[in-house]
Amino acid sequence: MRQRTSSDLLASARAGEISAIARLLTCVESGDAAFRPMLDAIYAAAGRAHVVGITGVPGSGKSTLVAALTAKIRGTGRKVAIIAIDPSSPYSGGAILGDRVRMHALADDPGVFVRSMATRGALGGLSRGTLEAVDVFDAAGYEVVLIETVGVGQDEIDVARAAHTTVVVSAPGLGDDVQAIKAGVLEIADIHVVSKVDRPDAGRTIAELHAMLSLGPKPTRQAGWDVPVIGTSSEADVGIDELMQAIDRHWQSTHQSGDILVRRSQINERRLLKAAEEIVRDRFARQQDGMLSELLARLDARATSPRTAAGELLKAIRIESET
Ligand SMILES: Nc1nc2c(ncn2[C@@H]2O[C@H](COP(=O)(O)OP(=O)(O)OP(=O)(O)O)[C@@H](O)[C@H]2O)c(=O)[nH]1
Ligand SMILES: [Mg+2]
């Protein structure tokens, strides 16, 4: 078979060919420099999708919610891509698994693509591959990209920095306090969800969250946007419509306020700096035997300082665009 060129692949992906999308994802994940022109083409073709981060503590019902939300969004005709970071359930091989009828319907839907990404970036949080996977889906015409991350440590902050809209999920019965109340997490939410409202203890969780929001500093993420608290039940199909509408409203609001331009620019700045950092790290790693060990010896002897040594190293390895 003829080797497909990158523009062939991209065209097939845009036409909705699943195998072409899968192939592009494999290329971006490989990180191989040979695919850089393809990445450039993908990036150039991206820029339309609404990237929504869904985060929350383990077991708060994120995956179930993502499945229910995806079904709703599909109902409006939009295509949905799901990226699950460190998933424990219930995704497999590009489809959503589950015993619920709704999820079965999604499993056979060509307008839904699920990608699990088990690895984290070397620099912590979301890996470069995650954001490049977002570009692939975006370029392939998926209108909505949902990124599910388990909210442990830095991840929820990281997903908020990569998404246009961030949904923080809390659930009743996972502890005494509203789990969202961790340093920095209240502020990153554009939308709060209290899931599992079919449970009797959900009312208390919602009340606690409202109390926290009224006590805490006003979220400064976007002026003119009141962060809603939405109760949902994926089991009983409660609040999912409302959540979809809030997500859509937030998207429109960022466009009306011009905030979308700021967010896009912030996302690009982080990506640029991370990419540069990665290139430098790569080069440093390859420099192990030569100058690096010599500089380390001088550092050990305190014959130079880290800052001066770094300057010498950077000068010597001459990082150029071919990296
Ligand atoms: N009662 C009730 N249970 C739910 C609901 N949504 C999810 N659950 C249950 O909560 C548990 C965790 O759901 P998941 O969707 O896997 O939660 P998660 O946040 O994705 O979990 P991790 O990915 O492991 O962090 C499962 O046993 C679900 O069946 C709901 O609306 N109501
Ligand atoms: Mg999950």
PDB file of C-alpha atoms in Angstrom, residues 194-307:
ATOM      1  CA  VAL A 194     -22.337  18.172  42.730  1.00  0.00           C
ATOM      2  CA  SER A 195     -22.889  14.703  41.340  1.00  0.00           C
ATOM      3  CA  LYS A 196     -25.015  11.812  42.568  1.00  0.00           C
ATOM      4  CA  VAL A 197     -27.891  14.059  43.668  1.00  0.00           C
ATOM      5  CA  ASP A 198     -30.067  10.956  43.726  1.00  0.00           C
ATOM      6  CA  ARG A 199     -28.340  10.245  47.034  1.00  0.00           C
ATOM      7  CA  PRO A 200     -30.038  11.609  50.157  1.00  0.00           C
ATOM      8  CA  ASP A 201     -26.891  13.319  51.467  1.00  0.00           C
ATOM      9  CA  ALA A 202     -26.376  15.409  48.309  1.00  0.00           C
ATOM     10  CA  GLY A 203     -28.283  18.408  49.651  1.00  0.00           C
ATOM     11  CA  ARG A 204     -25.705  18.910  52.367  1.00  0.00           C
ATOM     12  CA  THR A 205     -22.851  18.828  49.856  1.00  0.00           C
ATOM     13  CA  ILE A 206     -24.573  21.440  47.694  1.00  0.00           C
ATOM     14  CA  ALA A 207     -25.205  23.659  50.715  1.00  0.00           C
ATOM     15  CA  GLU A 208     -21.571  23.374  51.825  1.00  0.00           C
ATOM     16  CA  LEU A 209     -20.340  24.299  48.379  1.00  0.00           C
ATOM     17  CA  HIS A 210     -22.612  27.343  48.217  1.00  0.00           C
ATOM     18  CA  ALA A 211     -21.375  28.389  51.638  1.00  0.00           C
ATOM     19  CA  MET A 212     -17.753  28.035  50.592  1.00  0.00           C
ATOM     20  CA  LEU A 213     -18.333  30.021  47.430  1.00  0.00           C
ATOM     21  CA  SER A 214     -20.020  32.863  49.292  1.00  0.00           C
ATOM     22  CA  LEU A 215     -17.244  32.974  51.909  1.00  0.00           C
ATOM     23  CA  GLY A 216     -14.262  32.653  49.657  1.00  0.00           C
ATOM     24  CA  PRO A 217     -12.732  35.289  47.447  1.00  0.00           C
ATOM     25  CA  LYS A 218     -14.698  35.981  44.288  1.00  0.00           C
ATOM     26  CA  PRO A 219     -13.269  33.884  41.486  1.00  0.00           C
ATOM     27  CA  THR A 220     -11.305  36.224  39.288  1.00  0.00           C
ATOM     28  CA  ARG A 221     -10.962  33.900  36.354  1.00  0.00           C
ATOM     29  CA  GLN A 222     -13.533  35.691  34.252  1.00  0.00           C
ATOM     30  CA  ALA A 223     -15.324  38.914  35.007  1.00  0.00           C
ATOM     31  CA  GLY A 224     -19.022  38.828  34.308  1.00  0.00           C
ATOM     32  CA  TRP A 225     -19.392  35.082  34.812  1.00  0.00           C
ATOM     33  CA  ASP A 226     -21.224  33.765  37.845  1.00  0.00           C
ATOM     34  CA  VAL A 227     -19.930  30.303  38.647  1.00  0.00           C
ATOM     35  CA  PRO A 228     -22.998  28.062  38.806  1.00  0.00           C
ATOM     36  CA  VAL A 229     -23.416  25.078  41.118  1.00  0.00           C
ATOM     37  CA  ILE A 230     -25.281  22.329  39.308  1.00  0.00           C
ATOM     38  CA  GLY A 231     -26.611  19.183  40.910  1.00  0.00           C
ATOM     39  CA  THR A 232     -26.476  16.172  38.612  1.00  0.00           C
ATOM     40  CA  SER A 233     -27.358  12.537  38.671  1.00  0.00           C
ATOM     41  CA  SER A 234     -25.992  10.473  35.850  1.00  0.00           C
ATOM     42  CA  GLU A 235     -28.097   7.598  37.114  1.00  0.00           C
ATOM     43  CA  ALA A 236     -31.401   9.471  37.125  1.00  0.00           C
ATOM     44  CA  ASP A 237     -30.585  11.843  34.244  1.00  0.00           C
ATOM     45  CA  VAL A 238     -30.912  14.922  36.419  1.00  0.00           C
ATOM     46  CA  GLY A 239     -29.079  18.164  35.655  1.00  0.00           C
ATOM     47  CA  ILE A 240     -27.136  16.867  32.667  1.00  0.00           C
ATOM     48  CA  ASP A 241     -29.047  19.112  30.254  1.00  0.00           C
ATOM     49  CA  GLU A 242     -28.477  22.016  32.593  1.00  0.00           C
ATOM     50  CA  LEU A 243     -24.772  21.222  32.707  1.00  0.00           C
ATOM     51  CA  MET A 244     -24.512  21.119  28.929  1.00  0.00           C
ATOM     52  CA  GLN A 245     -26.284  24.440  28.707  1.00  0.00           C
ATOM     53  CA  ALA A 246     -23.983  25.984  31.314  1.00  0.00           C
ATOM     54  CA  ILE A 247     -20.927  24.737  29.417  1.00  0.00           C
ATOM     55  CA  ASP A 248     -22.286  26.205  26.178  1.00  0.00           C
ATOM     56  CA  ARG A 249     -23.199  29.447  27.939  1.00  0.00           C
ATOM     57  CA  HIS A 250     -19.714  29.728  29.377  1.00  0.00           C
ATOM     58  CA  TRP A 251     -18.196  29.234  25.934  1.00  0.00           C
ATOM     59  CA  GLN A 252     -20.390  32.003  24.500  1.00  0.00           C
ATOM     60  CA  SER A 253     -19.590  34.226  27.452  1.00  0.00           C
ATOM     61  CA  THR A 254     -15.825  33.873  26.948  1.00  0.00           C
ATOM     62  CA  HIS A 255     -16.329  34.961  23.339  1.00  0.00           C
ATOM     63  CA  GLN A 256     -18.537  37.899  24.247  1.00  0.00           C
ATOM     64  CA  SER A 257     -16.146  39.149  26.926  1.00  0.00           C
ATOM     65  CA  GLY A 258     -13.056  38.565  24.815  1.00  0.00           C
ATOM     66  CA  ASP A 259     -11.715  36.307  27.572  1.00  0.00           C
ATOM     67  CA  ILE A 260     -11.302  33.488  25.053  1.00  0.00           C
ATOM     68  CA  LEU A 261      -8.432  35.381  23.431  1.00  0.00           C
ATOM     69  CA  VAL A 262      -6.674  35.726  26.783  1.00  0.00           C
ATOM     70  CA  ARG A 263      -7.181  32.038  27.556  1.00  0.00           C
ATOM     71  CA  ARG A 264      -5.950  30.902  24.167  1.00  0.00           C
ATOM     72  CA  SER A 265      -2.897  33.056  24.542  1.00  0.00           C
ATOM     73  CA  GLN A 266      -2.197  31.730  28.061  1.00  0.00           C
ATOM     74  CA  ILE A 267      -2.538  28.158  26.820  1.00  0.00           C
ATOM     75  CA  ASN A 268      -0.125  28.866  23.986  1.00  0.00           C
ATOM     76  CA  GLU A 269       2.367  30.530  26.289  1.00  0.00           C
ATOM     77  CA  ARG A 270       2.438  27.498  28.557  1.00  0.00           C
ATOM     78  CA  ARG A 271       2.772  25.170  25.607  1.00  0.00           C
ATOM     79  CA  LEU A 272       5.606  27.210  24.155  1.00  0.00           C
ATOM     80  CA  LEU A 273       7.526  27.280  27.427  1.00  0.00           C
ATOM     81  CA  LYS A 274       6.899  23.584  28.089  1.00  0.00           C
ATOM     82  CA  ALA A 275       8.041  22.661  24.602  1.00  0.00           C
ATOM     83  CA  ALA A 276      11.211  24.718  25.021  1.00  0.00           C
ATOM     84  CA  GLU A 277      11.819  23.134  28.411  1.00  0.00           C
ATOM     85  CA  GLU A 278      11.422  19.685  26.909  1.00  0.00           C
ATOM     86  CA  ILE A 279      13.897  20.412  24.122  1.00  0.00           C
ATOM     87  CA  VAL A 280      16.443  21.707  26.606  1.00  0.00           C
ATOM     88  CA  ARG A 281      15.980  18.689  28.868  1.00  0.00           C
ATOM     89  CA  ASP A 282      16.410  16.346  25.921  1.00  0.00           C
ATOM     90  CA  ARG A 283      19.615  18.045  24.922  1.00  0.00           C
ATOM     91  CA  PHE A 284      20.903  18.034  28.485  1.00  0.00           C
ATOM     92  CA  ALA A 285      20.223  14.319  28.695  1.00  0.00           C
ATOM     93  CA  ARG A 286      22.216  13.693  25.530  1.00  0.00           C
ATOM     94  CA  GLN A 287      25.052  15.788  26.905  1.00  0.00           C
ATOM     95  CA  GLN A 288      25.581  13.427  29.838  1.00  0.00           C
ATOM     96  CA  ASP A 289      28.999  12.094  28.922  1.00  0.00           C
ATOM     97  CA  GLY A 290      30.627  15.238  27.751  1.00  0.00           C
ATOM     98  CA  MET A 291      30.445  18.664  29.145  1.00  0.00           C
ATOM     99  CA  LEU A 292      27.730  17.927  31.664  1.00  0.00           C
ATOM    100  CA  SER A 293      29.878  15.636  33.773  1.00  0.00           C
ATOM    101  CA  GLU A 294      32.739  18.085  33.647  1.00  0.00           C
ATOM    102  CA  LEU A 295      30.458  20.910  34.803  1.00  0.00           C
ATOM    103  CA  LEU A 296      29.053  18.675  37.537  1.00  0.00           C
ATOM    104  CA  ALA A 297      32.560  17.985  38.782  1.00  0.00           C
ATOM    105  CA  ARG A 298      33.235  21.708  38.940  1.00  0.00           C
ATOM    106  CA  LEU A 299      29.950  22.284  40.714  1.00  0.00           C
ATOM    107  CA  ASP A 300      30.749  19.536  43.232  1.00  0.00           C
ATOM    108  CA  ALA A 301      34.029  21.290  43.922  1.00  0.00           C
ATOM    109  CA  ARG A 302      32.174  24.623  44.136  1.00  0.00           C
ATOM    110  CA  ALA A 303      34.470  25.909  41.421  1.00  0.00           C
ATOM    111  CA  THR A 304      31.451  27.376  39.681  1.00  0.00           C
ATOM    112  CA  SER A 305      27.820  28.094  40.546  1.00  0.00           C
ATOM    113  CA  PRO A 306      24.726  26.421  39.056  1.00  0.00           C
ATOM    114  CA  ARG A 307      23.683  29.610  37.285  1.00  0.00           C
TER     115      ARG A 307
END
